[in-house]
Every structure is written in structure tokens, then in C-alpha cells.
Short mmCIF file of C-alpha atoms in Angstrom, two decimals:
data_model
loop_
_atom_site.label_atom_id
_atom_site.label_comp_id
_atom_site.label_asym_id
_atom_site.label_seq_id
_atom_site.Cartn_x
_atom_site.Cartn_y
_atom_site.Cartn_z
CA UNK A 802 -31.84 12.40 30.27
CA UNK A 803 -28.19 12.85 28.77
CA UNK A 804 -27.93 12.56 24.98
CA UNK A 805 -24.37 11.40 23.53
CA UNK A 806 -23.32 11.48 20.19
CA UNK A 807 -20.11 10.60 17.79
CA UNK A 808 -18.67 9.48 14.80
CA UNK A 809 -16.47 7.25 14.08
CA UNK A 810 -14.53 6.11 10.91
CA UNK A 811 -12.18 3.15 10.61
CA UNK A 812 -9.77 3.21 7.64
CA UNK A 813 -6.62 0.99 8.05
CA UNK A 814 -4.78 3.13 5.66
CA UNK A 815 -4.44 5.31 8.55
CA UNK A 816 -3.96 3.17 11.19
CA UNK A 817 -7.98 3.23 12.31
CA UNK A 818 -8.47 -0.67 12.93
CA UNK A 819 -11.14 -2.29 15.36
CA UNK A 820 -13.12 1.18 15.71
CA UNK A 821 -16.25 -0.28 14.28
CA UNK A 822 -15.94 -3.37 16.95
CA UNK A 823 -15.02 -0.31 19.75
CA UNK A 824 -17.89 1.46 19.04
CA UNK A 825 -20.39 -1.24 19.34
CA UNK A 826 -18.62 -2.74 22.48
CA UNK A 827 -18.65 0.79 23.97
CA UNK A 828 -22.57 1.07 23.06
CA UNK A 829 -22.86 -1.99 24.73
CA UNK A 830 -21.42 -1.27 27.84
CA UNK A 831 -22.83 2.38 28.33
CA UNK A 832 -26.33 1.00 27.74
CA UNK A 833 -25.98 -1.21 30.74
CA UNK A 834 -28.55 -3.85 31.81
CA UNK A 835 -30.72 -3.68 28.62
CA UNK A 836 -33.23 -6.54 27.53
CA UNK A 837 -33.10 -6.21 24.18
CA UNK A 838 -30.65 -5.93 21.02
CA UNK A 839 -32.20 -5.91 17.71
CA UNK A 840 -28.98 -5.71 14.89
CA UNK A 841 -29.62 -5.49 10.66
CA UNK A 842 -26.93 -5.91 8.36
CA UNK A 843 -26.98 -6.65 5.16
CA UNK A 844 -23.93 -9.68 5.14
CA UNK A 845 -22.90 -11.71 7.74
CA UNK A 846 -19.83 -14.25 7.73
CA UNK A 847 -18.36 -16.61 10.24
CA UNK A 848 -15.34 -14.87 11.39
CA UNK A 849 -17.46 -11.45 11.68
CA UNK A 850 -20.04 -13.83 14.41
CA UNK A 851 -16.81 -14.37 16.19
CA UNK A 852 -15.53 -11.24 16.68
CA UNK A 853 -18.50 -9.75 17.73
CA UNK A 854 -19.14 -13.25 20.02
CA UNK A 855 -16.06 -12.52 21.27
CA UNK A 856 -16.01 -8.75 21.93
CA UNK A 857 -19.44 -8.96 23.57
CA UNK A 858 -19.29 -11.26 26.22
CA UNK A 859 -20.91 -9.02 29.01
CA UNK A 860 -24.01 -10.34 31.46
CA UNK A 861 -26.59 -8.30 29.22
CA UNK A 862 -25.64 -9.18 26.31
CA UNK A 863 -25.70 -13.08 26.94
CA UNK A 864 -29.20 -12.54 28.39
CA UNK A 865 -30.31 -10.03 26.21
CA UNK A 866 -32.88 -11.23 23.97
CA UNK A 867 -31.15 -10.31 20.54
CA UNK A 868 -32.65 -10.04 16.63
CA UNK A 869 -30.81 -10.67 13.59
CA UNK A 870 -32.20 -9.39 10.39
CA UNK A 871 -29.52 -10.45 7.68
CA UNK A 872 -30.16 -10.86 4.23
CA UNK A 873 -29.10 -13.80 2.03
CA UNK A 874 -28.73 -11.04 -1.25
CA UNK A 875 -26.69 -12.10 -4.01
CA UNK A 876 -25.15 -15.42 -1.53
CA UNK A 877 -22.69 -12.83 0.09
CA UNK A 878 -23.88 -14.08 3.61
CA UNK A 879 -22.47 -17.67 5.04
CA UNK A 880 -24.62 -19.93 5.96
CA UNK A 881 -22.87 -20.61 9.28
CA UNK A 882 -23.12 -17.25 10.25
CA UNK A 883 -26.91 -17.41 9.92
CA UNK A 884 -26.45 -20.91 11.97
CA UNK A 885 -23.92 -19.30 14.27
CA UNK A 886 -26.26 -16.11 14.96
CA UNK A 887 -29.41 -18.27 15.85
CA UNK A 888 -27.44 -20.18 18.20
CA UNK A 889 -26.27 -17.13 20.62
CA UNK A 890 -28.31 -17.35 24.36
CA UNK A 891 -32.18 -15.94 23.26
CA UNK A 892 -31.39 -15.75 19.68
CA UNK A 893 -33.78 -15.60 16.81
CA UNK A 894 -32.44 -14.68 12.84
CA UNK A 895 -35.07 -13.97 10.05
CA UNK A 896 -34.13 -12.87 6.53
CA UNK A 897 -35.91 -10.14 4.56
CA UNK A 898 -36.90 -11.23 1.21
CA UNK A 899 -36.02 -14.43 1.44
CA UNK A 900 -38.14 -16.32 -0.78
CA UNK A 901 -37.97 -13.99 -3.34
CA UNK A 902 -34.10 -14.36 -3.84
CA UNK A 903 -34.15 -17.90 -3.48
CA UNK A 904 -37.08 -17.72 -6.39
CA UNK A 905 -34.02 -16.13 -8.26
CA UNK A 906 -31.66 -18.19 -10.30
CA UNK A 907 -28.69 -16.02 -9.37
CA UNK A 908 -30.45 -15.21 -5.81
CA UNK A 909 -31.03 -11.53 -6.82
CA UNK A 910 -33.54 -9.85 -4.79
CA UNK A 911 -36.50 -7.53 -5.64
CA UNK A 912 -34.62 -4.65 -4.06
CA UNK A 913 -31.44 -4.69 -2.29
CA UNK A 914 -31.53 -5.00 1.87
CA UNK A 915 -28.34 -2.98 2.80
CA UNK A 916 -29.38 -1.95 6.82
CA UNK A 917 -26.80 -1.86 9.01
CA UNK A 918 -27.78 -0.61 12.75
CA UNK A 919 -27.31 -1.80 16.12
CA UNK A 920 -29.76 -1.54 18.65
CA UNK A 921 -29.28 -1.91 22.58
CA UNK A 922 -32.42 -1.26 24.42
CA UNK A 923 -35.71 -1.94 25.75
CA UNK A 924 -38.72 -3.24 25.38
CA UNK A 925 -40.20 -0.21 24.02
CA UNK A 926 -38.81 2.73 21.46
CA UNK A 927 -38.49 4.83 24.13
CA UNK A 928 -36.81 2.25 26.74
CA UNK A 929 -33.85 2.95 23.41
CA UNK A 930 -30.32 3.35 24.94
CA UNK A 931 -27.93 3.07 22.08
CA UNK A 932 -27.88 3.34 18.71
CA UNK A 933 -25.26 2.39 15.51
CA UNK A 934 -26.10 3.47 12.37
CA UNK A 935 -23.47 3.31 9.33
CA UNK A 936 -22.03 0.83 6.93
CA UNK A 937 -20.87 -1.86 8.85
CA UNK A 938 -22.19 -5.61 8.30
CA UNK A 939 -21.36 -8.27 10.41
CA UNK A 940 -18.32 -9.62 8.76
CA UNK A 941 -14.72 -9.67 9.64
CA UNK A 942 -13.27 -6.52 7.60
CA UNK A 943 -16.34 -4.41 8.83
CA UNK A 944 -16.00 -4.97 12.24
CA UNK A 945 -12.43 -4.28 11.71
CA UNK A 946 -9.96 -3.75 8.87
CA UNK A 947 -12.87 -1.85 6.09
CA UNK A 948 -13.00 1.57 5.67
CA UNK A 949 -16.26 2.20 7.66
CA UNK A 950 -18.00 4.82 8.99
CA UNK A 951 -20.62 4.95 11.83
CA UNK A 952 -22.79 6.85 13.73
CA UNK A 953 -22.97 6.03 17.61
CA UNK A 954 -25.86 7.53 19.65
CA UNK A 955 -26.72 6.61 23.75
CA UNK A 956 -29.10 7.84 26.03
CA UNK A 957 -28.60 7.90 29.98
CA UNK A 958 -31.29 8.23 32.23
CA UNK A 959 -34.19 8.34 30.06
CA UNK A 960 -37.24 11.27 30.66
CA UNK A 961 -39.55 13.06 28.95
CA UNK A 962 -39.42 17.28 28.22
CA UNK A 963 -35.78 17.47 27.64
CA UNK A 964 -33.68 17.98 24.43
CA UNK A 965 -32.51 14.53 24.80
CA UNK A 966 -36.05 13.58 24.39
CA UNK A 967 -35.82 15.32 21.13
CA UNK A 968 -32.97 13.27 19.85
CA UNK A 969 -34.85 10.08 21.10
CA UNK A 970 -37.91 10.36 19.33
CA UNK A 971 -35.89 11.08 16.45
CA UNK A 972 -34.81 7.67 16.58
CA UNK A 973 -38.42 5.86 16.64
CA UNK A 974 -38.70 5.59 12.80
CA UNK A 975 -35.49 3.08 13.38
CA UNK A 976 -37.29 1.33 15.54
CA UNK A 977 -40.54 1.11 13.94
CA UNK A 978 -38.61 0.23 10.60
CA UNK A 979 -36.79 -2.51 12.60
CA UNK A 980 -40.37 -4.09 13.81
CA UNK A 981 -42.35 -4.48 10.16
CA UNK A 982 -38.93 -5.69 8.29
CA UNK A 983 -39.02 -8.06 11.33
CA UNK A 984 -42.42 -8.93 10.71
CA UNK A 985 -42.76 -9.23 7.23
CA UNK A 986 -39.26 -11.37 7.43
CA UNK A 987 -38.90 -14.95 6.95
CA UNK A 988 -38.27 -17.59 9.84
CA UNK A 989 -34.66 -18.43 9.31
CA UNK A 990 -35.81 -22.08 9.79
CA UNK A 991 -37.91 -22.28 7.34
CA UNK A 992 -34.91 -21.02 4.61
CA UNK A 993 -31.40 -22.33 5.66
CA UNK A 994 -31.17 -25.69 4.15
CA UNK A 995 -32.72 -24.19 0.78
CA UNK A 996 -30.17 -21.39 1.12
CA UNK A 997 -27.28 -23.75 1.97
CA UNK A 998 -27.43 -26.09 -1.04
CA UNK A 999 -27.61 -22.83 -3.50
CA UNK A 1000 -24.45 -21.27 -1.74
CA UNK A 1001 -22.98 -24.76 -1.80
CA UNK A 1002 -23.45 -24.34 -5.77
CA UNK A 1003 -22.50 -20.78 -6.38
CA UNK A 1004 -19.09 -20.60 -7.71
CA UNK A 1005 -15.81 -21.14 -5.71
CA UNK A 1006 -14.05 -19.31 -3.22
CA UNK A 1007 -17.44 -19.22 -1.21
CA UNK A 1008 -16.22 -16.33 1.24
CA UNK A 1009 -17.32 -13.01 1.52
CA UNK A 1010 -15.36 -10.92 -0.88
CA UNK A 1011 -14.36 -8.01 1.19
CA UNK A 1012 -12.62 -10.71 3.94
CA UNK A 1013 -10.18 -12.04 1.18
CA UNK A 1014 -8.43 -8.61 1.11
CA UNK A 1015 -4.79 -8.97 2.07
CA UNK A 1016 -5.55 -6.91 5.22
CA UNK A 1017 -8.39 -8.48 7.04
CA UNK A 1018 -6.67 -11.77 6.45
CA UNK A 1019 -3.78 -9.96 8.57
CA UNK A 1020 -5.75 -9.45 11.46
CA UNK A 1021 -7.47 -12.86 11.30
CA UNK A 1022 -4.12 -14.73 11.25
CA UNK A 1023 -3.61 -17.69 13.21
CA UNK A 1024 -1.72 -16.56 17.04
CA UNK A 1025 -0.10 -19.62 17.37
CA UNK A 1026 1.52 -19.31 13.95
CA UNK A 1027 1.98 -15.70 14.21
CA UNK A 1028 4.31 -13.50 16.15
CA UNK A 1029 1.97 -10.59 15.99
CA UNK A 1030 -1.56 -10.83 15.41
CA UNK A 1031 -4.92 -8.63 15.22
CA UNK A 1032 -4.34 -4.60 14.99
CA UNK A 1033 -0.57 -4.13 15.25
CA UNK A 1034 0.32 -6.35 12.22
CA UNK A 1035 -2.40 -4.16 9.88
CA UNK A 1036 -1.22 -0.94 11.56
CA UNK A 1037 2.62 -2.12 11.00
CA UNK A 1038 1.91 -2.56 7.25
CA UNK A 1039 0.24 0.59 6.74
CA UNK A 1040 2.09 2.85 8.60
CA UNK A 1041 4.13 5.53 6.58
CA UNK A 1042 7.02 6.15 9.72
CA UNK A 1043 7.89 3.87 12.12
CA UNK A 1044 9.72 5.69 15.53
CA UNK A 1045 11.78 4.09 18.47
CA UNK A 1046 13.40 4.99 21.10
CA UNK A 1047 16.99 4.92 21.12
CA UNK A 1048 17.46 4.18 24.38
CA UNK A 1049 18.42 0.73 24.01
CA UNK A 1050 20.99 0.73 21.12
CA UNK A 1051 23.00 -2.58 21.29
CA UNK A 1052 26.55 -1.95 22.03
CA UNK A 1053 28.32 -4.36 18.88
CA UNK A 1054 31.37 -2.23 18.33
CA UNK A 1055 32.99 -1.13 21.16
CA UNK A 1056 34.22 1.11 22.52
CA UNK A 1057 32.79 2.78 19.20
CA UNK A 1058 28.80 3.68 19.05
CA UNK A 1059 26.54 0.49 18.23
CA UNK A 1060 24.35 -0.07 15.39
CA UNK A 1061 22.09 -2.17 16.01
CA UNK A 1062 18.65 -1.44 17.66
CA UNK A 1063 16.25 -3.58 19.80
CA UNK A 1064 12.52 -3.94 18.63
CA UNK A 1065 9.84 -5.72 19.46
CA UNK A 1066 8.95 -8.79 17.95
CA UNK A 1067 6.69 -8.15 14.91
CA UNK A 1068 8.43 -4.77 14.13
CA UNK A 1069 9.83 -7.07 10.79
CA UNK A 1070 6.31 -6.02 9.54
CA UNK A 1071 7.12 -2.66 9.05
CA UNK A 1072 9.95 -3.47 7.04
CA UNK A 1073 8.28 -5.90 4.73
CA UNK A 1074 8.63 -9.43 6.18
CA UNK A 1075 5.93 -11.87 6.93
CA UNK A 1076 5.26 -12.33 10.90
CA UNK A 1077 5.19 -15.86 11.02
CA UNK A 1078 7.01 -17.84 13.73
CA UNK A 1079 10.76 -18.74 13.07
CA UNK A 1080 13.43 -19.79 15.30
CA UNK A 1081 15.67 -17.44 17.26
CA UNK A 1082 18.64 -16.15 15.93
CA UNK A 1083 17.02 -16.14 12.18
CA UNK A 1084 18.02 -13.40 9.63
CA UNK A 1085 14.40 -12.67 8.26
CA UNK A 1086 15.89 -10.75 5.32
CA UNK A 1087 17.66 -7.41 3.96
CA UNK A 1088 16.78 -3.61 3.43
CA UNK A 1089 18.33 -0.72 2.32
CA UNK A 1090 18.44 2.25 4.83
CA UNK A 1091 20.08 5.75 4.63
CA UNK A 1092 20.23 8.46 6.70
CA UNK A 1093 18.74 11.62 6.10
CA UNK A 1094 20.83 13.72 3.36
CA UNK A 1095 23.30 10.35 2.85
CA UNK A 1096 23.28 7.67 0.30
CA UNK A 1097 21.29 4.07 1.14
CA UNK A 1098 23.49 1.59 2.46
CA UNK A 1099 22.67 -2.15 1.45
CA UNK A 1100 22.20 -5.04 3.05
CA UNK A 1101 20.85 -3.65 6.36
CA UNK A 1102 19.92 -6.57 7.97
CA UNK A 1103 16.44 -7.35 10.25
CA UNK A 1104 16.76 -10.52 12.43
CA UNK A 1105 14.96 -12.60 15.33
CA UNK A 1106 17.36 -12.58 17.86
CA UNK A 1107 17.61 -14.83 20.77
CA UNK A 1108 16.51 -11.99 23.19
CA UNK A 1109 12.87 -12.63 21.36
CA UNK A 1110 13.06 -9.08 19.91
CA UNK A 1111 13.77 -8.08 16.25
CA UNK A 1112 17.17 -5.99 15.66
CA UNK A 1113 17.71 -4.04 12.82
CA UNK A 1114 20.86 -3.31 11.71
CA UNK A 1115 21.53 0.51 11.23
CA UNK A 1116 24.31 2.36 9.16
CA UNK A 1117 27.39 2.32 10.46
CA UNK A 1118 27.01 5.82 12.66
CA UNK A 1119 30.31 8.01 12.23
CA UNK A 1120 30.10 7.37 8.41
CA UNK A 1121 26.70 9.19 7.74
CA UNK A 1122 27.34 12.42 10.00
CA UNK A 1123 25.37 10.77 13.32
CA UNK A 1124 27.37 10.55 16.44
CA UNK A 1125 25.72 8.11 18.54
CA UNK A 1126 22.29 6.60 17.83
CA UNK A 1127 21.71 5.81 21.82
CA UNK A 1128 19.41 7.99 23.89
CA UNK A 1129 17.57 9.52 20.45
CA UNK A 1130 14.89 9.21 18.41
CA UNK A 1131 14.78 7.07 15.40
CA UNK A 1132 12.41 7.42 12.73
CA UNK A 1133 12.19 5.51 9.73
CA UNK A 1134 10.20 6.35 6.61
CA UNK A 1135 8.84 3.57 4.01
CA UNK A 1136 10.53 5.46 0.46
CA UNK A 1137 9.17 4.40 -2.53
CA UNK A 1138 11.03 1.66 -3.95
CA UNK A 1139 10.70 -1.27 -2.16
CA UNK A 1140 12.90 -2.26 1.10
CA UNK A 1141 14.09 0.93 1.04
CA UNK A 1142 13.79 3.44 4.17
CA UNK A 1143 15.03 6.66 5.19
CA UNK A 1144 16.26 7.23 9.04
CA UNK A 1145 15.98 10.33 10.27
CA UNK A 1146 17.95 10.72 13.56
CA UNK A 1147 16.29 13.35 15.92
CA UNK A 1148 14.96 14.27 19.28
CA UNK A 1149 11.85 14.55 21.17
CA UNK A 1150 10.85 18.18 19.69
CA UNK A 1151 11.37 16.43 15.89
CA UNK A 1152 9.19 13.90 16.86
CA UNK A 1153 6.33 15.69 18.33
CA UNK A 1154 6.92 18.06 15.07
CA UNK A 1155 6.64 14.72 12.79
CA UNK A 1156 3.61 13.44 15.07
CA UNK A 1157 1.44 17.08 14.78
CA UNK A 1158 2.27 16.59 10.52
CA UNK A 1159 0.79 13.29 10.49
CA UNK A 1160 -2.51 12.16 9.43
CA UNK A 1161 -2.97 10.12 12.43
CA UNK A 1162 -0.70 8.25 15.00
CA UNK A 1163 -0.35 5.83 17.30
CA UNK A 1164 1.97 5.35 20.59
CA UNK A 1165 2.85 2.32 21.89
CA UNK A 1166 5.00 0.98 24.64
CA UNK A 1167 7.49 -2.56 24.66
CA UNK A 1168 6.87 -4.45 27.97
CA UNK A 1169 9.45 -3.03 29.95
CA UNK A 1170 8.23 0.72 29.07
CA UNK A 1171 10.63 1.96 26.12
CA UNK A 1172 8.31 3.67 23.89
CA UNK A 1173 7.88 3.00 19.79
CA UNK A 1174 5.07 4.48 17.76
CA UNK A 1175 3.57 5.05 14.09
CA UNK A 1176 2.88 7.73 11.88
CA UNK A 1177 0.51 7.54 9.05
#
């Protein structure tokens, strides 16, 4: 038997988005043909069923037999999750407590249910192939733009008398926890339409507080409305440096050095603009940029162009010390006042210097391979 076990914590402040919804996909797949997933959070909302709907779409998982426990505490959890959840292939949802918190005028329960775990398995504890354990419900912010932190454990090619064994039956009060909260839970049926019409009444908005944060309704914006969606748009906003590339400076001025710089669409995030769809050739709006050492310079303009790419408008070169822009690195830094950014002109040893400083970072490539990335 082969024991494997990490952490992993999402925090969007640092660029960490999706790693709750990674680490259960991953569990997932490395448990391969299980039977059984058994899964207890504490909240559950509509757009959280959906991304983990989405994100788990294998053969086992579809004809897995799966178990919800999800409590109705306090009304934090959506009634069409609960409806959404029992209607997965060889679904069943109960709720712990149940009639006590509906007993309760404010729907308060005896004791708080706040399990979260993930379960991938077998019929029996020691049939067990993965295991989540951490903070994460079932809503759209934990699976992906919270600060979370969970515990992933798998085991390969289950057998007695090894130290993987050890680790296993470690896990069996989960397990055995799992089955009496099951049993002692009540029949989702026999709850919902009680539970509906008292969430109907609780006070307006009737969404899950942690998914009206600014960030998780970044990720879950609309595609076709968008230019960027999911990750990149929360990693774009939180990012403390953006770098590019300077390999494909336009040439405006010549047969003087250009100023102007391709990026790819959505980069306008970085800078403080919205990323909703507008027409080619739009000016999206104004900040002020200086380089390093230099005064800013206004009215540095970020725009849609008609090559589908945003283009930022840099300092005029030979003013500000800086030869040429083309064929280096450019790194901008978010200062504190607002719209304002500080370029810092370098080479591949200042960026790799930069990227070793930074609290975490994150490389990505444009579609014809000229490189961009963020530091946090």
C-alpha cells in the first residue's frame, strides 16, 4: 500500500484560486474506479453544486453512489443546492438536525454542524482511497476564491502490515463518524418544502454570504459578457506586479523606439478596469505610470485594440532614461494611490530576482507563446 499526503491552502490574495476544486478533482481521479463518495459540509449553494458538477464529470463519479450530509444551520444553505445534490446519478442528501432547527424560529440548531470532508472509496473503511478534510463547504468561494485550507490524503493499492495501514486505520473514526451522523440524519424528503418556505421568509439577499464577496462574483462572471473569466480575472486583481515580455513592443514612432505594448485581452484588469465586452478600438480608460527613479506621467492610456489584445501606452522611452522597451522585461507594480503604477524596465536575471522575492507567482503564456506572469 502507498500512503500520500498534502496540504493545500487557497488564498486569492496570493494568487491561490481553484486549489480547493484541484484537490478534490485530483482525489478523485487518483482514487480511480471507487463505488462510493460520502461528502459533509456544513453549507451548500447552487453555484458551489455546479462547480463541483462540473469539475467531476469522470465515469466513477457519475456511477458512484454518493452521500450528502449538509446542514440547513442558520438558512445559509440554498434550497436548490439540496434539490440539485439529490438529483446527481445515485444520489441521496440527508440533513443533520434538521427538525430541531426548523423547531427554531430563527432556524438555530442545538449545536452547530460545521463537517467538511470528502470521501472517495469503498464499500468498507478499509476499501478508503481518498480523503479531504479542511474548511471547505460546497459553495462557490470555497471551492474557489475563500481562503481555505485542506488536508488531502490517498491510498494506492490497499494491504494490511504496512505503515500505510497505519495511516488508514487512522482514518476509520471519519468513517464511522460519517455512518451514525448519516443515520441519525433526516431524509431530505421529508424536510425541503418545510425548509424552502422558511428560507423563502428569511430576510433578503437570500445568498450565501461568503459568495457576495467582490471576488467570487469575479470568477462566477458571465463568459459571454466577459472577456476574461474564472481564475485569471481574480488573480489579475490581486496581483501586486504584473510582467511582460517586451518582445512585441508596437512600433508607433518610427524610426524612434515604440511605446506601446501588446497584452492580452483581460490584462485591463490589472490596471483597474472592468473586463466586460466592448468593441474594438475602445479606450477603456487612463493611468498614471512612471518609470523607476522618474516622475509619473499622466494619461497613460489602456485600450481594446482591433488586434483583440489590450495595449497600454508606456512613457515616452528616451525621456525617462530607457533606450528601447523591445526585447526586455516589463514589470509593473500596483503603487498605492489609485491608477498609479511603477515600471521597472529590466532583464531576465531582474525578473527571476523579483519572482524568488515574491510571495507566490504565476507564469503564463499568450497564444502564440510570448510569456506574461504575476507576482504577489
Amino acid at each position: 500500500m502507498a500512503y500520500e499526503m498534502s496540504v493545500h491552502a487557497q488564498d486569492p490574495k496570493v494568487g491561490r484560486v481553484g486549489v480547493v476544486l484541484d484537490a478534490i478533482a485530483h482525489a478523485s481521479k487518483e482514487s480511480g474506479d471507487y463505488e462510493h463518495v460520502d461528502i459533509a459540509v456544513a453549507y451548500a449553494s447552487t453555484k458551489g453544486v455546479r462547480l463541483l458538477k462540473e469539475r467531476l464529470s469522470s465515469g466513477a463519479w457519475t456511477a458512484s453512489t454518493k452521500r450528502f450530509l449538509v446542514s440547513i444551520d442558520f438558512g445559509f444553505t440554498q434550497p436548490n443546492a439540496l434539490k440539485a445534490l439529490s438529483e446527481l446519478d445515485n444520489s441521496e442528501v440527508r440533513i443533520p438536525n434538521a427538525r430541531a432547527v426548523l423547531d427554531s424560529s430563527v432556524l438555530r440548531p442545538p449545536s452547530a454542524f460545521h463537517a467538511k470532508i470528502f470521501m472517495f472509496g469503498g464499500e468498507e473503511w478499509k476499501d478508503l482511497r481518498a480523503l479531504i478534510v479542511g474548511s471547505a463547504n460546497v459553495t462557490a468561494s470555497a471551492l474557489s476564491t475563500g481562503a481555505e485550507v485542506v488536508t488531502k490524503q490517498i491510498w494506492r493499492n490497499n494491504s494490511s502490515r504496512t505503515v500505510a495501514w497505519e495511516h488508514l486505520k487512522r482514518a476509520k473514526p471519519v468513517v464511522d463518524w460519517f455512518e451514525d451522523t448519516w443515520d441519525s440524519a433526516d431524509l431530505l424528503a421529508d424536510v425541503l418544502d418545510e425548509y424552502r418556505q422558511r428560507y423563502r421568509a428569511l430576510p433578503k439577499p437570500r445568498i450565501p454570504p461568503e459568495e457576495t464577496t467582490r471576488t467570487t462574483r469575479v470568477f462566477l462572471a458571465s463568459p459571454t459578457e466577459h472577456v476574461i473569466t474564472g481564475i485569471l480575472p481574480v488573480q489579475l486583481a490581486a496581483a501586486k506586479s504584473l510582467w511582460v515580455d517586451g518582445s512585441s513592443i508596437i512600433r508607433n514612432r518610427k524610426p524612434r523606439p515604440g511605446n506601446q505594448l501588446n497584452t492580452p485581452r483581460g490584462t485591463r484588469v490589472f490596471f483597474g478596469f472592468d473586463s466586460r465586452n466592448v468593441s474594438k478600438n475602445t479606450t477603456l480608460g487612463y493611468v498614471e505610470i512612471r518609470i523607476s527613479g522618474h516622475d509619473y506621467v499622466k494619461k497613460r492610456s489602456i485600450r481594446f485594440a482591433d488586434n483583440g489584445m489590450d495595449i497600454i501606452g508606456l512613457p515616452i522611452p528616451e525621456r525617462y532614461g530607457v533606450g528601447t522597451y523591445q526585447d526586455t522585461i516589463l514589470i509593473f507594480t500596483r503603487d498605492p494611490t489609485h491608477a498609479r503604477f511603477t515600471l521597472t524596465v529590466t532583464d531576465q536575471a531582474g525578473l527571476a530576482d523579483r519572482r524568488a522575492a515574491a510571495a507566490n507567482n504565476v507564469e503564463l503564456s499568450m497564444s502564440h507563446g510570448r510569456r506574461y506572469g504575476l507576482l504577489f
